[in-house]
mmCIF file with all atom_site columns, C-alpha atoms and ligand atoms in Angstrom:
data_model
loop_
_atom_site.group_PDB
_atom_site.id
_atom_site.type_symbol
_atom_site.label_atom_id
_atom_site.label_alt_id
_atom_site.label_comp_id
_atom_site.label_asym_id
_atom_site.label_entity_id
_atom_site.label_seq_id
_atom_site.pdbx_PDB_ins_code
_atom_site.Cartn_x
_atom_site.Cartn_y
_atom_site.Cartn_z
_atom_site.occupancy
_atom_site.B_iso_or_equiv
_atom_site.pdbx_formal_charge
_atom_site.auth_seq_id
_atom_site.auth_comp_id
_atom_site.auth_asym_id
_atom_site.auth_atom_id
_atom_site.pdbx_PDB_model_num
ATOM   1   C CA . MET P 1 1   ? -9.825  0.161   -17.948 1.00 96.00 ? 855  MET P CA 1
ATOM   2   C CA . LYS P 1 2   ? -9.809  0.382   -14.123 1.00 98.00 ? 856  LYS P CA 1
ATOM   3   C CA . ARG P 1 3   ? -8.731  3.724   -12.585 1.00 98.00 ? 857  ARG P CA 1
ATOM   4   C CA . VAL P 1 4   ? -6.228  3.450   -9.731  1.00 99.00 ? 858  VAL P CA 1
ATOM   5   C CA . ALA P 1 5   ? -5.478  6.099   -7.052  1.00 99.00 ? 859  ALA P CA 1
ATOM   6   C CA . ILE P 1 6   ? -2.314  5.493   -5.032  1.00 99.00 ? 860  ILE P CA 1
ATOM   7   C CA . LEU P 1 7   ? -1.782  6.949   -1.530  1.00 98.00 ? 861  LEU P CA 1
ATOM   8   C CA . ILE P 1 8   ? 1.737   7.520   -0.255  1.00 98.00 ? 862  ILE P CA 1
ATOM   9   C CA . SER P 1 9   ? 3.521   9.207   2.623   1.00 98.00 ? 863  SER P CA 1
ATOM   10  C CA . GLY P 1 10  ? 7.175   8.925   1.604   1.00 97.00 ? 864  GLY P CA 1
ATOM   11  C CA . GLY P 1 11  ? 9.530   7.904   -1.199  1.00 97.00 ? 865  GLY P CA 1
ATOM   12  C CA . GLY P 1 12  ? 6.798   5.974   -3.009  1.00 98.00 ? 866  GLY P CA 1
ATOM   13  C CA . SER P 1 13  ? 8.972   3.054   -4.243  1.00 98.00 ? 867  SER P CA 1
ATOM   14  C CA . ASN P 1 14  ? 5.870   0.786   -4.180  1.00 98.00 ? 868  ASN P CA 1
ATOM   15  C CA . MET P 1 15  ? 3.877   3.463   -6.036  1.00 98.00 ? 869  MET P CA 1
ATOM   16  C CA . LEU P 1 16  ? 6.573   3.535   -8.661  1.00 98.00 ? 870  LEU P CA 1
ATOM   17  C CA . ALA P 1 17  ? 6.505   -0.263  -9.066  1.00 98.00 ? 871  ALA P CA 1
ATOM   18  C CA . LEU P 1 18  ? 2.736   -0.174  -9.478  1.00 98.00 ? 872  LEU P CA 1
ATOM   19  C CA . VAL P 1 19  ? 2.785   2.687   -11.982 1.00 98.00 ? 873  VAL P CA 1
ATOM   20  C CA . GLN P 1 20  ? 5.600   1.125   -14.054 1.00 98.00 ? 874  GLN P CA 1
ATOM   21  C CA . ASP P 1 21  ? 3.565   -2.081  -14.328 1.00 98.00 ? 875  ASP P CA 1
ATOM   22  C CA . MET P 1 22  ? 0.353   -0.400  -15.394 1.00 98.00 ? 876  MET P CA 1
ATOM   23  C CA . THR P 1 23  ? 1.141   -0.327  -19.112 1.00 98.00 ? 877  THR P CA 1
ATOM   24  C CA . GLY P 1 24  ? 0.201   -2.315  -22.241 1.00 97.00 ? 878  GLY P CA 1
ATOM   25  C CA . ASP P 1 25  ? -2.430  -4.976  -21.614 1.00 96.00 ? 879  ASP P CA 1
ATOM   26  C CA . HIS P 1 26  ? -2.581  -4.241  -17.860 1.00 97.00 ? 880  HIS P CA 1
ATOM   27  C CA . PRO P 1 27  ? -6.304  -3.699  -17.053 1.00 97.00 ? 881  PRO P CA 1
ATOM   28  C CA . ALA P 1 28  ? -5.656  -0.613  -14.972 1.00 98.00 ? 882  ALA P CA 1
ATOM   29  C CA . ARG P 1 29  ? -4.042  2.819   -15.152 1.00 98.00 ? 883  ARG P CA 1
ATOM   30  C CA . PRO P 1 30  ? -2.913  5.298   -12.447 1.00 98.00 ? 884  PRO P CA 1
ATOM   31  C CA . VAL P 1 31  ? -5.185  8.364   -12.214 1.00 98.00 ? 885  VAL P CA 1
ATOM   32  C CA . LEU P 1 32  ? -3.866  9.964   -9.052  1.00 99.00 ? 886  LEU P CA 1
ATOM   33  C CA . VAL P 1 33  ? -1.005  9.857   -6.578  1.00 99.00 ? 887  VAL P CA 1
ATOM   34  C CA . ALA P 1 34  ? -1.960  11.568  -3.279  1.00 98.00 ? 888  ALA P CA 1
ATOM   35  C CA . SER P 1 35  ? 0.034   12.075  -0.115  1.00 98.00 ? 889  SER P CA 1
ATOM   36  C CA . ASN P 1 36  ? -0.569  13.366  3.406   1.00 98.00 ? 890  ASN P CA 1
ATOM   37  C CA . ASP P 1 37  ? 2.907   14.926  3.223   1.00 98.00 ? 891  ASP P CA 1
ATOM   38  C CA . PRO P 1 38  ? 3.441   17.691  0.624   1.00 98.00 ? 892  PRO P CA 1
ATOM   39  C CA . ALA P 1 39  ? 7.199   16.906  0.834   1.00 98.00 ? 893  ALA P CA 1
ATOM   40  C CA . ALA P 1 40  ? 6.797   13.222  0.045   1.00 98.00 ? 894  ALA P CA 1
ATOM   41  C CA . GLY P 1 41  ? 9.464   12.264  -2.524  1.00 98.00 ? 895  GLY P CA 1
ATOM   42  C CA . GLY P 1 42  ? 6.962   10.074  -4.318  1.00 98.00 ? 896  GLY P CA 1
ATOM   43  C CA . LEU P 1 43  ? 4.959   13.132  -5.412  1.00 98.00 ? 897  LEU P CA 1
ATOM   44  C CA . ALA P 1 44  ? 7.857   14.400  -7.517  1.00 98.00 ? 898  ALA P CA 1
ATOM   45  C CA . LYS P 1 45  ? 8.336   10.956  -9.046  1.00 98.00 ? 899  LYS P CA 1
ATOM   46  C CA . ALA P 1 46  ? 4.618   10.791  -9.963  1.00 98.00 ? 900  ALA P CA 1
ATOM   47  C CA . ARG P 1 47  ? 4.669   14.325  -11.418 1.00 98.00 ? 901  ARG P CA 1
ATOM   48  C CA . ALA P 1 48  ? 7.753   13.409  -13.493 1.00 98.00 ? 902  ALA P CA 1
ATOM   49  C CA . LEU P 1 49  ? 5.698   10.532  -14.938 1.00 97.00 ? 903  LEU P CA 1
ATOM   50  C CA . GLY P 1 50  ? 2.802   12.848  -15.783 1.00 97.00 ? 904  GLY P CA 1
ATOM   51  C CA . ILE P 1 51  ? 0.447   11.423  -13.166 1.00 98.00 ? 905  ILE P CA 1
ATOM   52  C CA . PRO P 1 52  ? -1.956  13.892  -11.470 1.00 98.00 ? 906  PRO P CA 1
ATOM   53  C CA . THR P 1 53  ? -0.952  14.411  -7.831  1.00 98.00 ? 907  THR P CA 1
ATOM   54  C CA . ALA P 1 54  ? -2.553  15.809  -4.647  1.00 98.00 ? 908  ALA P CA 1
ATOM   55  C CA . ALA P 1 55  ? -0.974  16.749  -1.363  1.00 98.00 ? 909  ALA P CA 1
ATOM   56  C CA . VAL P 1 56  ? -3.342  16.996  1.633   1.00 98.00 ? 910  VAL P CA 1
ATOM   57  C CA . ASP P 1 57  ? -1.174  17.944  4.607   1.00 98.00 ? 911  ASP P CA 1
ATOM   58  C CA . HIS P 1 58  ? -2.659  16.231  7.636   1.00 97.00 ? 912  HIS P CA 1
ATOM   59  C CA . ARG P 1 59  ? -0.994  18.829  9.861   1.00 97.00 ? 913  ARG P CA 1
ATOM   60  C CA . ALA P 1 60  ? -3.093  21.539  8.263   1.00 98.00 ? 914  ALA P CA 1
ATOM   61  C CA . TYR P 1 61  ? -6.349  20.170  9.649   1.00 97.00 ? 915  TYR P CA 1
ATOM   62  C CA . PRO P 1 62  ? -7.822  20.444  13.166  1.00 97.00 ? 916  PRO P CA 1
ATOM   63  C CA . ASP P 1 63  ? -8.657  16.747  13.386  1.00 96.00 ? 917  ASP P CA 1
ATOM   64  C CA . ARG P 1 64  ? -8.511  13.376  11.569  1.00 95.00 ? 918  ARG P CA 1
ATOM   65  C CA . GLN P 1 65  ? -12.027 13.765  10.303  1.00 95.00 ? 919  GLN P CA 1
ATOM   66  C CA . ALA P 1 66  ? -11.340 17.123  8.610   1.00 97.00 ? 920  ALA P CA 1
ATOM   67  C CA . PHE P 1 67  ? -8.194  15.748  7.063   1.00 98.00 ? 921  PHE P CA 1
ATOM   68  C CA . GLU P 1 68  ? -9.956  12.677  5.685   1.00 98.00 ? 922  GLU P CA 1
ATOM   69  C CA . THR P 1 69  ? -12.840 14.800  4.301   1.00 98.00 ? 923  THR P CA 1
ATOM   70  C CA . ALA P 1 70  ? -10.257 16.857  2.339   1.00 98.00 ? 924  ALA P CA 1
ATOM   71  C CA . LEU P 1 71  ? -8.384  13.739  1.227   1.00 98.00 ? 925  LEU P CA 1
ATOM   72  C CA . ALA P 1 72  ? -11.573 11.961  0.119   1.00 98.00 ? 926  ALA P CA 1
ATOM   73  C CA . ALA P 1 73  ? -12.547 15.042  -1.929  1.00 98.00 ? 927  ALA P CA 1
ATOM   74  C CA . GLN P 1 74  ? -9.263  14.843  -3.854  1.00 98.00 ? 928  GLN P CA 1
ATOM   75  C CA . ILE P 1 75  ? -9.599  11.094  -4.317  1.00 98.00 ? 929  ILE P CA 1
ATOM   76  C CA . ASP P 1 76  ? -13.243 11.218  -5.471  1.00 98.00 ? 930  ASP P CA 1
ATOM   77  C CA . ALA P 1 77  ? -12.424 13.975  -7.966  1.00 98.00 ? 931  ALA P CA 1
ATOM   78  C CA . ALA P 1 78  ? -10.181 11.384  -9.709  1.00 98.00 ? 932  ALA P CA 1
ATOM   79  C CA . GLN P 1 79  ? -13.023 8.861   -9.729  1.00 98.00 ? 933  GLN P CA 1
ATOM   80  C CA . PRO P 1 80  ? -10.869 5.796   -8.911  1.00 98.00 ? 934  PRO P CA 1
ATOM   81  C CA . ASP P 1 81  ? -12.160 2.245   -9.088  1.00 98.00 ? 935  ASP P CA 1
ATOM   82  C CA . ILE P 1 82  ? -9.336  1.002   -6.854  1.00 98.00 ? 936  ILE P CA 1
ATOM   83  C CA . LEU P 1 83  ? -7.244  2.592   -4.097  1.00 98.00 ? 937  LEU P CA 1
ATOM   84  C CA . CYS P 1 84  ? -3.741  1.357   -3.335  1.00 98.00 ? 938  CYS P CA 1
ATOM   85  C CA . LEU P 1 85  ? -2.143  2.410   -0.008  1.00 98.00 ? 939  LEU P CA 1
ATOM   86  C CA . ALA P 1 86  ? 1.598   2.218   -0.668  1.00 98.00 ? 940  ALA P CA 1
ATOM   87  C CA . GLY P 1 87  ? 3.738   3.358   2.244   1.00 97.00 ? 941  GLY P CA 1
ATOM   88  C CA . PHE P 1 88  ? 0.803   5.393   3.468   1.00 97.00 ? 942  PHE P CA 1
ATOM   89  C CA . MET P 1 89  ? 1.464   6.001   7.149   1.00 95.00 ? 943  MET P CA 1
ATOM   90  C CA . ARG P 1 90  ? -1.803  7.477   8.499   1.00 95.00 ? 944  ARG P CA 1
ATOM   91  C CA . ILE P 1 91  ? -4.364  5.407   10.409  1.00 92.00 ? 945  ILE P CA 1
ATOM   92  C CA . LEU P 1 92  ? -7.719  5.770   8.609   1.00 95.00 ? 946  LEU P CA 1
ATOM   93  C CA . THR P 1 93  ? -11.026 6.079   10.472  1.00 95.00 ? 947  THR P CA 1
ATOM   94  C CA . PRO P 1 94  ? -13.765 3.509   9.988   1.00 96.00 ? 948  PRO P CA 1
ATOM   95  C CA . GLY P 1 95  ? -15.794 6.115   8.135   1.00 95.00 ? 949  GLY P CA 1
ATOM   96  C CA . PHE P 1 96  ? -13.099 6.614   5.533   1.00 97.00 ? 950  PHE P CA 1
ATOM   97  C CA . ILE P 1 97  ? -12.525 2.864   5.194   1.00 97.00 ? 951  ILE P CA 1
ATOM   98  C CA . ARG P 1 98  ? -16.240 2.164   4.756   1.00 96.00 ? 952  ARG P CA 1
ATOM   99  C CA . ARG P 1 99  ? -16.255 4.673   1.885   1.00 96.00 ? 953  ARG P CA 1
ATOM   100 C CA . TYR P 1 100 ? -13.734 2.579   -0.073  1.00 97.00 ? 954  TYR P CA 1
ATOM   101 C CA . GLN P 1 101 ? -13.956 -0.886  1.493   1.00 94.00 ? 955  GLN P CA 1
ATOM   102 C CA . GLY P 1 102 ? -13.847 -3.683  -1.056  1.00 97.00 ? 956  GLY P CA 1
ATOM   103 C CA . ARG P 1 103 ? -11.688 -1.665  -3.433  1.00 98.00 ? 957  ARG P CA 1
ATOM   104 C CA . MET P 1 104 ? -8.839  -0.487  -1.150  1.00 98.00 ? 958  MET P CA 1
ATOM   105 C CA . LEU P 1 105 ? -5.578  -2.408  -0.876  1.00 98.00 ? 959  LEU P CA 1
ATOM   106 C CA . ASN P 1 106 ? -2.508  -2.064  1.335   1.00 98.00 ? 960  ASN P CA 1
ATOM   107 C CA . ILE P 1 107 ? 0.961   -3.504  1.409   1.00 98.00 ? 961  ILE P CA 1
ATOM   108 C CA . HIS P 1 108 ? 2.364   -4.477  4.820   1.00 98.00 ? 962  HIS P CA 1
ATOM   109 C CA . PRO P 1 109 ? 5.960   -5.490  5.411   1.00 98.00 ? 963  PRO P CA 1
ATOM   110 C CA . SER P 1 110 ? 5.287   -8.770  7.269   1.00 98.00 ? 964  SER P CA 1
ATOM   111 C CA . LEU P 1 111 ? 3.722   -12.176 6.748   1.00 98.00 ? 965  LEU P CA 1
ATOM   112 C CA . LEU P 1 112 ? 0.297   -11.258 8.240   1.00 98.00 ? 966  LEU P CA 1
ATOM   113 C CA . PRO P 1 113 ? -1.266  -12.193 10.546  1.00 98.00 ? 967  PRO P CA 1
ATOM   114 C CA . LYS P 1 114 ? 2.173   -12.016 12.108  1.00 98.00 ? 968  LYS P CA 1
ATOM   115 C CA . TYR P 1 115 ? 3.394   -8.547  13.165  1.00 98.00 ? 969  TYR P CA 1
ATOM   116 C CA . PRO P 1 116 ? 0.563   -6.126  12.345  1.00 97.00 ? 970  PRO P CA 1
ATOM   117 C CA . GLY P 1 117 ? 1.560   -2.507  13.130  1.00 95.00 ? 971  GLY P CA 1
ATOM   118 C CA . LEU P 1 118 ? 5.065   -1.020  13.056  1.00 95.00 ? 972  LEU P CA 1
ATOM   119 C CA . HIS P 1 119 ? 8.662   -2.211  13.355  1.00 97.00 ? 973  HIS P CA 1
ATOM   120 C CA . THR P 1 120 ? 7.829   -5.526  11.697  1.00 98.00 ? 974  THR P CA 1
ATOM   121 C CA . HIS P 1 121 ? 11.371  -6.478  10.739  1.00 98.00 ? 975  HIS P CA 1
ATOM   122 C CA . ALA P 1 122 ? 12.814  -5.706  14.157  1.00 98.00 ? 976  ALA P CA 1
ATOM   123 C CA . ARG P 1 123 ? 10.101  -7.892  15.723  1.00 98.00 ? 977  ARG P CA 1
ATOM   124 C CA . ALA P 1 124 ? 10.755  -10.793 13.331  1.00 98.00 ? 978  ALA P CA 1
ATOM   125 C CA . LEU P 1 125 ? 14.523  -10.653 14.094  1.00 98.00 ? 979  LEU P CA 1
ATOM   126 C CA . ALA P 1 126 ? 13.878  -10.407 17.832  1.00 98.00 ? 980  ALA P CA 1
ATOM   127 C CA . ALA P 1 127 ? 11.674  -13.513 17.577  1.00 98.00 ? 981  ALA P CA 1
ATOM   128 C CA . GLY P 1 128 ? 14.390  -15.362 15.709  1.00 98.00 ? 982  GLY P CA 1
ATOM   129 C CA . ASP P 1 129 ? 12.156  -16.017 12.758  1.00 98.00 ? 983  ASP P CA 1
ATOM   130 C CA . ASP P 1 130 ? 13.878  -17.664 9.773   1.00 97.00 ? 984  ASP P CA 1
ATOM   131 C CA . GLN P 1 131 ? 11.306  -16.253 7.403   1.00 98.00 ? 985  GLN P CA 1
ATOM   132 C CA . ALA P 1 132 ? 9.946   -12.720 6.831   1.00 98.00 ? 986  ALA P CA 1
ATOM   133 C CA . GLY P 1 133 ? 8.110   -11.102 3.985   1.00 98.00 ? 987  GLY P CA 1
ATOM   134 C CA . CYS P 1 134 ? 5.223   -8.843  2.912   1.00 98.00 ? 988  CYS P CA 1
ATOM   135 C CA . THR P 1 135 ? 1.490   -9.048  2.473   1.00 98.00 ? 989  THR P CA 1
ATOM   136 C CA . VAL P 1 136 ? -1.008  -7.297  0.237   1.00 98.00 ? 990  VAL P CA 1
ATOM   137 C CA . HIS P 1 137 ? -4.448  -7.245  1.871   1.00 98.00 ? 991  HIS P CA 1
ATOM   138 C CA . GLU P 1 138 ? -7.814  -5.559  1.499   1.00 98.00 ? 992  GLU P CA 1
ATOM   139 C CA . VAL P 1 139 ? -8.178  -2.678  3.933   1.00 98.00 ? 993  VAL P CA 1
ATOM   140 C CA . THR P 1 140 ? -10.839 -3.171  6.553   1.00 96.00 ? 994  THR P CA 1
ATOM   141 C CA . GLU P 1 141 ? -11.573 -1.450  9.892   1.00 95.00 ? 995  GLU P CA 1
ATOM   142 C CA . ASP P 1 142 ? -9.231  -3.852  11.627  1.00 92.00 ? 996  ASP P CA 1
ATOM   143 C CA . LEU P 1 143 ? -5.718  -2.510  11.177  1.00 91.00 ? 997  LEU P CA 1
ATOM   144 C CA . ASP P 1 144 ? -3.544  -4.761  8.952   1.00 93.00 ? 998  ASP P CA 1
ATOM   145 C CA . ALA P 1 145 ? -6.126  -7.564  9.199   1.00 94.00 ? 999  ALA P CA 1
ATOM   146 C CA . GLY P 1 146 ? -8.230  -7.547  6.024   1.00 96.00 ? 1000 GLY P CA 1
ATOM   147 C CA . PRO P 1 147 ? -8.525  -10.481 3.552   1.00 98.00 ? 1001 PRO P CA 1
ATOM   148 C CA . ILE P 1 148 ? -5.064  -11.439 2.285   1.00 98.00 ? 1002 ILE P CA 1
ATOM   149 C CA . LEU P 1 149 ? -4.622  -11.033 -1.487  1.00 98.00 ? 1003 LEU P CA 1
ATOM   150 C CA . GLY P 1 150 ? -0.969  -11.967 -1.744  1.00 98.00 ? 1004 GLY P CA 1
ATOM   151 C CA . GLN P 1 151 ? 2.196   -12.742 0.163   1.00 98.00 ? 1005 GLN P CA 1
ATOM   152 C CA . ALA P 1 152 ? 5.916   -13.032 -0.636  1.00 98.00 ? 1006 ALA P CA 1
ATOM   153 C CA . ARG P 1 153 ? 8.265   -14.937 1.629   1.00 98.00 ? 1007 ARG P CA 1
ATOM   154 C CA . VAL P 1 154 ? 11.850  -13.921 2.297   1.00 97.00 ? 1008 VAL P CA 1
ATOM   155 C CA . ARG P 1 155 ? 14.557  -15.910 4.042   1.00 97.00 ? 1009 ARG P CA 1
ATOM   156 C CA . VAL P 1 156 ? 16.048  -14.224 7.090   1.00 98.00 ? 1010 VAL P CA 1
ATOM   157 C CA . LEU P 1 157 ? 19.859  -14.484 6.721   1.00 98.00 ? 1011 LEU P CA 1
ATOM   158 C CA . PRO P 1 158 ? 22.450  -14.759 9.465   1.00 95.00 ? 1012 PRO P CA 1
ATOM   159 C CA . GLY P 1 159 ? 23.666  -11.298 10.380  1.00 96.00 ? 1013 GLY P CA 1
ATOM   160 C CA . ASP P 1 160 ? 20.543  -9.581  9.028   1.00 98.00 ? 1014 ASP P CA 1
ATOM   161 C CA . THR P 1 161 ? 19.682  -6.280  10.600  1.00 98.00 ? 1015 THR P CA 1
ATOM   162 C CA . GLN P 1 162 ? 16.305  -4.629  10.364  1.00 97.00 ? 1016 GLN P CA 1
ATOM   163 C CA . ASP P 1 163 ? 17.720  -2.470  7.578   1.00 98.00 ? 1017 ASP P CA 1
ATOM   164 C CA . THR P 1 164 ? 19.131  -5.321  5.497   1.00 98.00 ? 1018 THR P CA 1
ATOM   165 C CA . LEU P 1 165 ? 15.936  -7.337  5.979   1.00 98.00 ? 1019 LEU P CA 1
ATOM   166 C CA . ALA P 1 166 ? 13.763  -4.322  5.132   1.00 98.00 ? 1020 ALA P CA 1
ATOM   167 C CA . ALA P 1 167 ? 15.696  -3.710  1.954   1.00 98.00 ? 1021 ALA P CA 1
ATOM   168 C CA . ARG P 1 168 ? 15.372  -7.399  0.888   1.00 98.00 ? 1022 ARG P CA 1
ATOM   169 C CA . VAL P 1 169 ? 11.640  -7.447  1.662   1.00 98.00 ? 1023 VAL P CA 1
ATOM   170 C CA . LEU P 1 170 ? 11.136  -4.160  -0.223  1.00 98.00 ? 1024 LEU P CA 1
ATOM   171 C CA . THR P 1 171 ? 12.412  -5.735  -3.461  1.00 98.00 ? 1025 THR P CA 1
ATOM   172 C CA . HIS P 1 172 ? 9.767   -8.459  -2.972  1.00 98.00 ? 1026 HIS P CA 1
ATOM   173 C CA . GLU P 1 173 ? 7.088   -5.835  -2.303  1.00 98.00 ? 1027 GLU P CA 1
ATOM   174 C CA . HIS P 1 174 ? 7.858   -4.304  -5.691  1.00 98.00 ? 1028 HIS P CA 1
ATOM   175 C CA . ARG P 1 175 ? 7.102   -7.673  -7.335  1.00 98.00 ? 1029 ARG P CA 1
ATOM   176 C CA . LEU P 1 176 ? 4.136   -8.668  -5.205  1.00 98.00 ? 1030 LEU P CA 1
ATOM   177 C CA . TYR P 1 177 ? 2.051   -5.539  -5.255  1.00 98.00 ? 1031 TYR P CA 1
ATOM   178 C CA . PRO P 1 178 ? 1.946   -5.140  -9.031  1.00 98.00 ? 1032 PRO P CA 1
ATOM   179 C CA . ALA P 1 179 ? 1.144   -8.854  -9.457  1.00 98.00 ? 1033 ALA P CA 1
ATOM   180 C CA . VAL P 1 180 ? -1.751  -8.579  -6.968  1.00 98.00 ? 1034 VAL P CA 1
ATOM   181 C CA . LEU P 1 181 ? -3.096  -5.391  -8.505  1.00 98.00 ? 1035 LEU P CA 1
ATOM   182 C CA . ARG P 1 182 ? -3.092  -6.961  -12.006 1.00 98.00 ? 1036 ARG P CA 1
ATOM   183 C CA . ARG P 1 183 ? -5.142  -9.838  -10.642 1.00 98.00 ? 1037 ARG P CA 1
ATOM   184 C CA . PHE P 1 184 ? -7.421  -7.655  -8.431  1.00 98.00 ? 1038 PHE P CA 1
ATOM   185 C CA . ALA P 1 185 ? -8.178  -5.296  -11.386 1.00 98.00 ? 1039 ALA P CA 1
ATOM   186 C CA . THR P 1 186 ? -9.713  -8.252  -13.269 1.00 97.00 ? 1040 THR P CA 1
ATOM   187 C CA . GLY P 1 187 ? -11.998 -8.929  -10.261 1.00 97.00 ? 1041 GLY P CA 1
ATOM   188 C CA . ASP P 1 188 ? -9.980  -11.962 -9.189  1.00 97.00 ? 1042 ASP P CA 1
ATOM   189 C CA . ARG P 1 189 ? -9.385  -12.053 -5.422  1.00 97.00 ? 1043 ARG P CA 1
ATOM   190 C CA . THR P 1 190 ? -7.627  -15.455 -5.341  1.00 97.00 ? 1044 THR P CA 1
ATOM   191 C CA . PRO P 1 191 ? -4.652  -15.070 -3.012  1.00 97.00 ? 1045 PRO P CA 1
ATOM   192 C CA . LEU P 1 192 ? -1.240  -15.043 -4.726  1.00 97.00 ? 1046 LEU P CA 1
ATOM   193 C CA . THR P 1 193 ? 1.919   -16.509 -3.167  1.00 97.00 ? 1047 THR P CA 1
ATOM   194 C CA . LEU P 1 194 ? 5.344   -15.467 -4.508  1.00 94.00 ? 1048 LEU P CA 1
ATOM   195 C CA . ASP P 1 195 ? 8.458   -17.271 -3.293  1.00 81.00 ? 1049 ASP P CA 1
HETATM 196 C C1 . GRF L 2 .   ? 7.561   -0.194  2.797   1.00 80.72 ? 611  GRF L C1 1
HETATM 197 O O1 . GRF L 2 .   ? 8.273   -0.936  3.719   1.00 80.72 ? 611  GRF L O1 1
HETATM 198 C C2 . GRF L 2 .   ? 6.112   -0.618  2.813   1.00 80.72 ? 611  GRF L C2 1
HETATM 199 O O2 . GRF L 2 .   ? 5.999   -1.998  3.158   1.00 80.72 ? 611  GRF L O2 1
HETATM 200 C C3 . GRF L 2 .   ? 5.475   0.172   3.884   1.00 80.72 ? 611  GRF L C3 1
HETATM 201 O O3 . GRF L 2 .   ? 6.055   1.478   3.680   1.00 80.72 ? 611  GRF L O3 1
HETATM 202 C C4 . GRF L 2 .   ? 7.470   1.279   3.340   1.00 80.72 ? 611  GRF L C4 1
HETATM 203 C C5 . GRF L 2 .   ? 7.924   2.306   2.372   1.00 80.72 ? 611  GRF L C5 1
HETATM 204 O O4 . GRF L 2 .   ? 7.218   2.185   1.160   1.00 80.72 ? 611  GRF L O4 1
HETATM 205 N N1 . GRF L 2 .   ? 4.072   0.178   3.744   1.00 80.72 ? 611  GRF L N1 1
HETATM 206 P P1 . GRF L 2 .   ? 7.500   3.131   -0.148  1.00 80.72 ? 611  GRF L P1 1
HETATM 207 O O5 . GRF L 2 .   ? 8.962   2.973   -0.508  1.00 80.72 ? 611  GRF L O5 1
HETATM 208 O O6 . GRF L 2 .   ? 7.184   4.553   0.262   1.00 80.72 ? 611  GRF L O6 1
HETATM 209 O O7 . GRF L 2 .   ? 6.586   2.511   -1.185  1.00 80.72 ? 611  GRF L O7 1
#
């Protein structure tokens, strides 16, 4: 059984989707939900589900290195095989990434390689794209640019705002990330496309 640690910064809706899928014959189970924000709503959701949690407040550390050392200590104590970044909003240093590279996934709300970084939906709308979506990828030192493990495409509808588009993409994230994790946990890195 693979052990999965999930890193969040906010509400943790993707974390919840992953946790709710890790049952029965799923080859993985959640062993930790950690956040850089002690007030992250997802921590309460994880606690309510009986999942061990950790809050490492990045504002309590003098620099990024000290924060990541404290975070890695909490992660390593849970002995995860896989790390899932799920709405985790801190940029990680190359040192931290090297520690977990090859077993660390992230979900990004665009069809990478389009729109790495922030405000992805606003950028897709501004470009007049007729498609948007989300991508699960392996985390490497290049931000939002690691090997793609899965994508879900979403039609942009007339009158879409960044909020309506974000909400529609989010429902696809909740399908894509669990499907990719199931596959990844068996050692299969074949990219998955959901339409
Ligand atoms: C989602 O849009 C996800 O794509 C991005 O963070 C947002 C919030 O995620 N990474 P969650 O609801 O906290 O899982």
